[in-house]
Coordinates of C-alpha atoms in Angstrom, one line a residue:
M4 CA -12.5 -14.5 -10.5
V5 CA -10.3 -13.7 -13.5
A6 CA -9.7 -16.5 -15.9
V7 CA -6.4 -15.5 -17.6
S8 CA -3.9 -18.3 -17.4
S9 CA -0.7 -16.9 -18.9
G10 CA -0.6 -13.3 -17.5
R11 CA 0.5 -11.8 -20.8
A12 CA -2.9 -10.8 -22.0
D13 CA -6.6 -11.3 -21.4
P14 CA -8.6 -13.5 -23.8
A15 CA -9.1 -10.5 -26.1
G16 CA -5.3 -10.1 -26.4
N17 CA -5.0 -6.9 -24.3
R18 CA -2.1 -6.2 -21.9
V19 CA -3.0 -7.0 -18.3
V20 CA -2.2 -4.2 -15.8
V21 CA -2.7 -4.8 -12.1
I22 CA -2.7 -1.9 -9.7
H23 CA -2.2 -2.8 -6.0
A24 CA -2.8 0.4 -4.1
G25 CA -3.0 -0.7 -0.4
F26 CA -4.7 -0.1 1.7
H27 CA -2.0 0.6 4.3
K28 CA -1.5 -2.1 7.0
T29 CA -3.2 -4.8 5.1
G30 CA -0.1 -6.9 4.3
T31 CA 1.3 -4.6 1.7
T32 CA 4.9 -5.0 2.9
S33 CA 4.6 -8.7 2.6
V34 CA 3.1 -8.4 -0.8
Q35 CA 5.9 -6.3 -2.1
A36 CA 8.5 -8.6 -0.5
A37 CA 7.0 -11.6 -2.3
L38 CA 6.8 -9.7 -5.6
A39 CA 10.4 -8.8 -5.3
A40 CA 11.4 -12.4 -4.5
H41 CA 9.3 -13.6 -7.5
R42 CA 10.5 -10.9 -9.9
E43 CA 12.7 -13.2 -12.0
A44 CA 10.1 -15.9 -12.3
L45 CA 7.4 -13.4 -13.2
A46 CA 9.5 -11.5 -15.8
P47 CA 8.5 -13.4 -18.9
V48 CA 4.8 -12.4 -18.2
F49 CA 4.8 -9.4 -15.9
A50 CA 7.1 -6.4 -15.3
L51 CA 7.0 -5.1 -11.7
Q52 CA 6.9 -1.5 -10.3
L53 CA 7.6 -1.5 -6.6
P54 CA 8.3 1.4 -4.1
R55 CA 12.0 1.6 -4.9
G56 CA 12.6 3.3 -8.3
P57 CA 13.1 7.0 -8.1
A58 CA 10.4 7.9 -10.6
F59 CA 7.9 5.7 -8.8
R60 CA 8.9 7.1 -5.4
T61 CA 8.3 10.6 -6.8
L62 CA 4.9 9.6 -8.0
T63 CA 3.8 8.1 -4.6
R64 CA 5.2 11.2 -2.8
A65 CA 3.0 13.4 -5.1
A66 CA 0.0 11.2 -4.4
R67 CA 0.5 11.6 -0.7
L68 CA 0.9 15.4 -1.1
W69 CA -2.4 15.7 -3.0
S70 CA -4.2 13.6 -0.5
A71 CA -3.1 16.0 2.2
E72 CA -3.6 19.3 0.4
R73 CA -6.2 18.8 -2.4
R74 CA -5.0 21.9 -4.2
P75 CA -4.7 22.3 -8.0
M76 CA -0.9 22.8 -7.7
A77 CA -0.6 19.4 -5.9
M78 CA -2.7 17.7 -8.6
R79 CA -0.5 19.3 -11.3
L80 CA 2.6 17.9 -9.5
Y81 CA 1.0 14.5 -9.3
R82 CA 0.1 14.5 -13.1
Q83 CA 3.7 15.6 -13.9
A84 CA 5.1 12.8 -11.8
L85 CA 2.7 10.3 -13.4
A86 CA 3.8 11.4 -16.9
Q87 CA 7.5 11.1 -16.0
W88 CA 7.0 7.7 -14.5
L89 CA 5.0 6.4 -17.4
G90 CA 7.6 7.8 -19.8
G91 CA 10.2 5.6 -18.2
L92 CA 8.3 2.3 -18.4
D93 CA 9.6 -0.2 -20.9
L94 CA 7.5 -3.3 -21.3
A95 CA 8.2 -6.1 -23.7
A96 CA 5.6 -6.9 -26.3
G97 CA 2.6 -8.5 -24.6
Q98 CA 4.2 -8.2 -21.2
G99 CA 1.8 -7.4 -18.4
L100 CA 2.5 -4.9 -15.5
I101 CA 2.0 -5.2 -11.8
V102 CA 2.2 -1.9 -9.8
S103 CA 2.3 -2.0 -6.0
S104 CA 2.3 0.8 -3.5
E105 CA -0.1 1.6 -0.7
D106 CA 0.7 5.3 -1.1
L107 CA -1.0 5.3 -4.5
A108 CA -4.2 5.6 -2.3
G109 CA -2.7 8.7 -0.5
H110 CA -1.5 9.2 3.0
M111 CA -2.2 6.6 5.7
P112 CA -5.2 7.6 7.8
G113 CA -3.9 9.3 10.9
D114 CA -1.3 11.3 9.0
F115 CA -1.7 15.1 8.6
G116 CA -5.3 15.0 10.0
I117 CA -6.4 12.5 7.3
T118 CA -9.1 10.3 8.6
D119 CA -10.2 8.2 5.5
Y120 CA -9.3 7.2 2.0
G121 CA -11.4 9.9 0.3
A122 CA -8.4 10.8 -2.0
A123 CA -8.1 7.3 -3.4
P124 CA -10.7 7.4 -6.2
R125 CA -9.3 10.6 -7.7
L126 CA -5.7 9.5 -7.5
L127 CA -6.4 6.0 -9.0
A128 CA -8.6 7.5 -11.7
E129 CA -5.7 9.7 -12.8
L130 CA -3.4 6.7 -12.7
A131 CA -5.8 4.5 -14.7
R132 CA -6.2 7.3 -17.3
G133 CA -2.4 7.6 -17.7
L134 CA -1.9 3.8 -18.0
R135 CA -4.6 3.5 -20.6
A136 CA -3.0 6.3 -22.6
A137 CA 0.4 4.7 -22.3
F138 CA -0.9 1.2 -23.1
P139 CA -3.9 1.5 -25.4
G140 CA -6.3 -1.4 -24.8
A141 CA -4.8 -2.3 -21.5
D142 CA -7.0 -4.5 -19.3
L143 CA -6.7 -2.7 -15.9
R144 CA -7.5 -4.5 -12.6
V145 CA -7.3 -2.9 -9.1
V146 CA -6.5 -4.8 -5.9
L147 CA -7.2 -3.2 -2.5
G148 CA -6.4 -5.0 0.7
T149 CA -8.9 -4.8 3.6
R150 CA -8.7 -5.9 7.2
A151 CA -11.1 -6.4 10.2
P152 CA -11.7 -3.0 11.8
G153 CA -10.3 -3.7 15.2
A154 CA -7.0 -5.3 14.0
W155 CA -6.6 -2.7 11.3
L156 CA -7.0 0.3 13.6
A157 CA -4.6 -1.2 16.1
S158 CA -2.0 -1.7 13.3
L159 CA -2.5 1.9 12.1
H160 CA -2.1 3.2 15.7
W161 CA 1.1 1.2 16.1
Q162 CA 2.5 2.6 12.9
Q163 CA 1.7 6.1 14.1
A164 CA 3.1 5.5 17.6
K165 CA 6.5 5.0 16.1
R166 CA 6.4 8.7 15.2
H167 CA 7.1 11.2 17.8
T168 CA 3.9 13.2 17.2
M169 CA 1.4 10.5 18.1
L170 CA 0.0 11.3 21.6
E171 CA -3.3 9.5 21.5
D172 CA -3.9 6.2 23.2
A173 CA -5.4 3.4 21.2
A174 CA -9.0 4.1 22.2
A175 CA -8.8 7.8 21.3
F176 CA -7.2 7.0 18.0
A177 CA -9.8 4.4 17.2
D178 CA -12.6 7.0 17.9
R179 CA -11.0 9.5 15.7
M180 CA -10.4 7.0 12.9
A181 CA -13.9 5.4 13.1
G182 CA -14.8 6.6 9.6
A183 CA -11.7 5.1 8.0
V184 CA -12.9 1.5 8.6
R185 CA -15.8 2.0 6.1
T186 CA -13.8 1.0 3.1
G187 CA -16.7 -0.5 1.1
P188 CA -17.9 2.8 -0.3
V189 CA -14.3 3.6 -1.2
L190 CA -13.9 0.4 -3.2
E191 CA -17.1 1.2 -5.0
A192 CA -16.0 4.8 -5.7
V193 CA -12.6 3.5 -7.0
A194 CA -14.4 1.1 -9.4
R195 CA -16.5 3.9 -10.7
A196 CA -13.6 6.4 -11.0
T197 CA -11.2 3.9 -12.7
G198 CA -13.7 1.9 -14.8
A199 CA -11.8 -1.1 -13.7
P200 CA -12.8 -4.2 -11.7
V201 CA -11.8 -3.8 -8.0
H202 CA -10.7 -7.0 -6.2
A203 CA -11.1 -6.7 -2.4
A204 CA -8.4 -8.8 -0.6
P205 CA -9.2 -9.4 3.1
L206 CA -5.9 -10.0 4.9
E207 CA -7.4 -12.6 7.2
E208 CA -8.2 -14.8 4.2
Q209 CA -5.2 -14.0 2.1
A210 CA -2.7 -14.6 4.9
Q211 CA -3.8 -18.2 5.1
R212 CA -3.0 -19.0 1.5
G213 CA 0.1 -20.8 0.3
L214 CA 2.0 -17.7 -0.9
G215 CA 0.3 -15.3 1.6
P216 CA -1.3 -11.9 0.7
V217 CA 0.4 -11.7 -2.7
E218 CA -2.0 -14.4 -3.9
A219 CA -4.7 -11.7 -4.3
I220 CA -2.5 -9.9 -6.8
Y221 CA -1.8 -13.1 -8.7
D222 CA -5.6 -13.9 -8.7
A223 CA -6.3 -10.5 -10.3
A224 CA -3.4 -11.0 -12.7
G225 CA -4.8 -14.3 -13.8
L226 CA -1.5 -16.0 -13.0
G227 CA -1.7 -19.7 -13.8
A228 CA -1.3 -22.5 -11.2
D229 CA 1.7 -23.9 -13.0
L230 CA 3.7 -20.8 -12.5
R231 CA 2.5 -20.3 -9.0
A232 CA 3.7 -23.8 -8.1
H233 CA 7.3 -22.7 -8.8
L234 CA 7.1 -19.6 -6.5
A235 CA 8.5 -19.9 -3.0
P236 CA 6.6 -18.4 0.0
V237 CA 8.2 -15.4 1.6
P238 CA 8.0 -14.8 5.4
A239 CA 5.5 -12.2 6.5
A240 CA 7.0 -8.7 7.0
N241 CA 6.3 -5.7 9.2
R242 CA 4.3 -7.5 11.8
G243 CA 2.4 -5.6 14.5
A244 CA 3.2 -5.1 18.2
P245 CA 1.5 -5.9 21.5
A246 CA -0.6 -3.3 23.1
Q247 CA 1.9 -2.9 25.9
L248 CA 4.7 -1.9 23.5
V249 CA 2.4 0.6 21.6
A250 CA 1.3 2.2 24.9
A251 CA 5.0 2.5 25.9
F252 CA 5.8 4.3 22.7
V253 CA 2.9 6.7 23.1
A254 CA 4.0 7.4 26.7
L255 CA 7.5 8.3 25.4
N256 CA 6.0 10.6 22.8
R257 CA 4.2 12.5 25.6
Q258 CA 7.4 13.1 27.5
T259 CA 9.5 16.2 27.1
M260 CA 12.9 15.0 26.0
P261 CA 15.4 15.4 23.1
R262 CA 14.1 13.7 20.0
E263 CA 17.2 11.5 19.7
D264 CA 16.8 10.3 23.3
R265 CA 13.2 9.4 22.7
Q266 CA 14.2 7.5 19.6
A267 CA 16.9 5.6 21.5
A268 CA 14.4 4.6 24.2
K269 CA 12.0 3.3 21.5
D270 CA 14.8 1.4 19.8
A271 CA 15.7 -0.2 23.1
L272 CA 12.1 -1.3 23.8
L273 CA 11.7 -2.7 20.3
A274 CA 15.0 -4.6 20.6
Q275 CA 13.6 -6.1 23.9
F276 CA 10.4 -7.1 22.2
R277 CA 12.1 -8.7 19.3
A278 CA 14.4 -10.6 21.6
G279 CA 11.4 -12.0 23.5
L280 CA 12.3 -10.2 26.7
P281 CA 9.7 -8.8 29.1
L282 CA 8.9 -5.1 28.4

């Protein structure tokens, strides 16, 4: 594990840059909520880039576009968005950088016929190249969250069932996404493409730690124990749903009805679930 204590620089004096690029449904929302809550405490040693700023949102939209289309024009748009975002970064001398967005790895599997993270190595290689050009000598480190296949596929299916186009039941979806669970080769490809160490962060392990899944980012950043001791835990966000609720959403998607009526029915079911009422 990384041995940096301050977060400002590695032992050679280089700026530390941590790229947290998902994967989707591996605690990323909780990570970003924790980073946002810890922003003020982290500011002396790390600047944050989270999925809120307009330039960063443009970058992640461009990443998703290229993952879906893989055309030269889409890559040009991604590079343009990357240059614009990098041009707006303003770091203090020696200050590190933590970048977090699951969309930096492309679209979530299940979207637009995408069935794996094959786009991630190229997208992250371009990102790493741009960051090294903007911050010569930067010490880049990549964090990618993972999850046990069954729970991960169920969470992906729930996320897709919220959309009106998901008509597959859980079993059919899992069959179609079987290739997506093989993330090991993707991690290796990202390491080769970026030339940076890749830290795998299994959700099942990270969720049990004091600060939750964000600990994996702080490990990669080399954040010292003294600073971590002053950071407050943040409740887990964007939790999953029981199979019964997911199946009800898919059943609604299969019905012919106005979109607004379907959404209203989904909202009512979700409110019942959150209130602890039987579905």
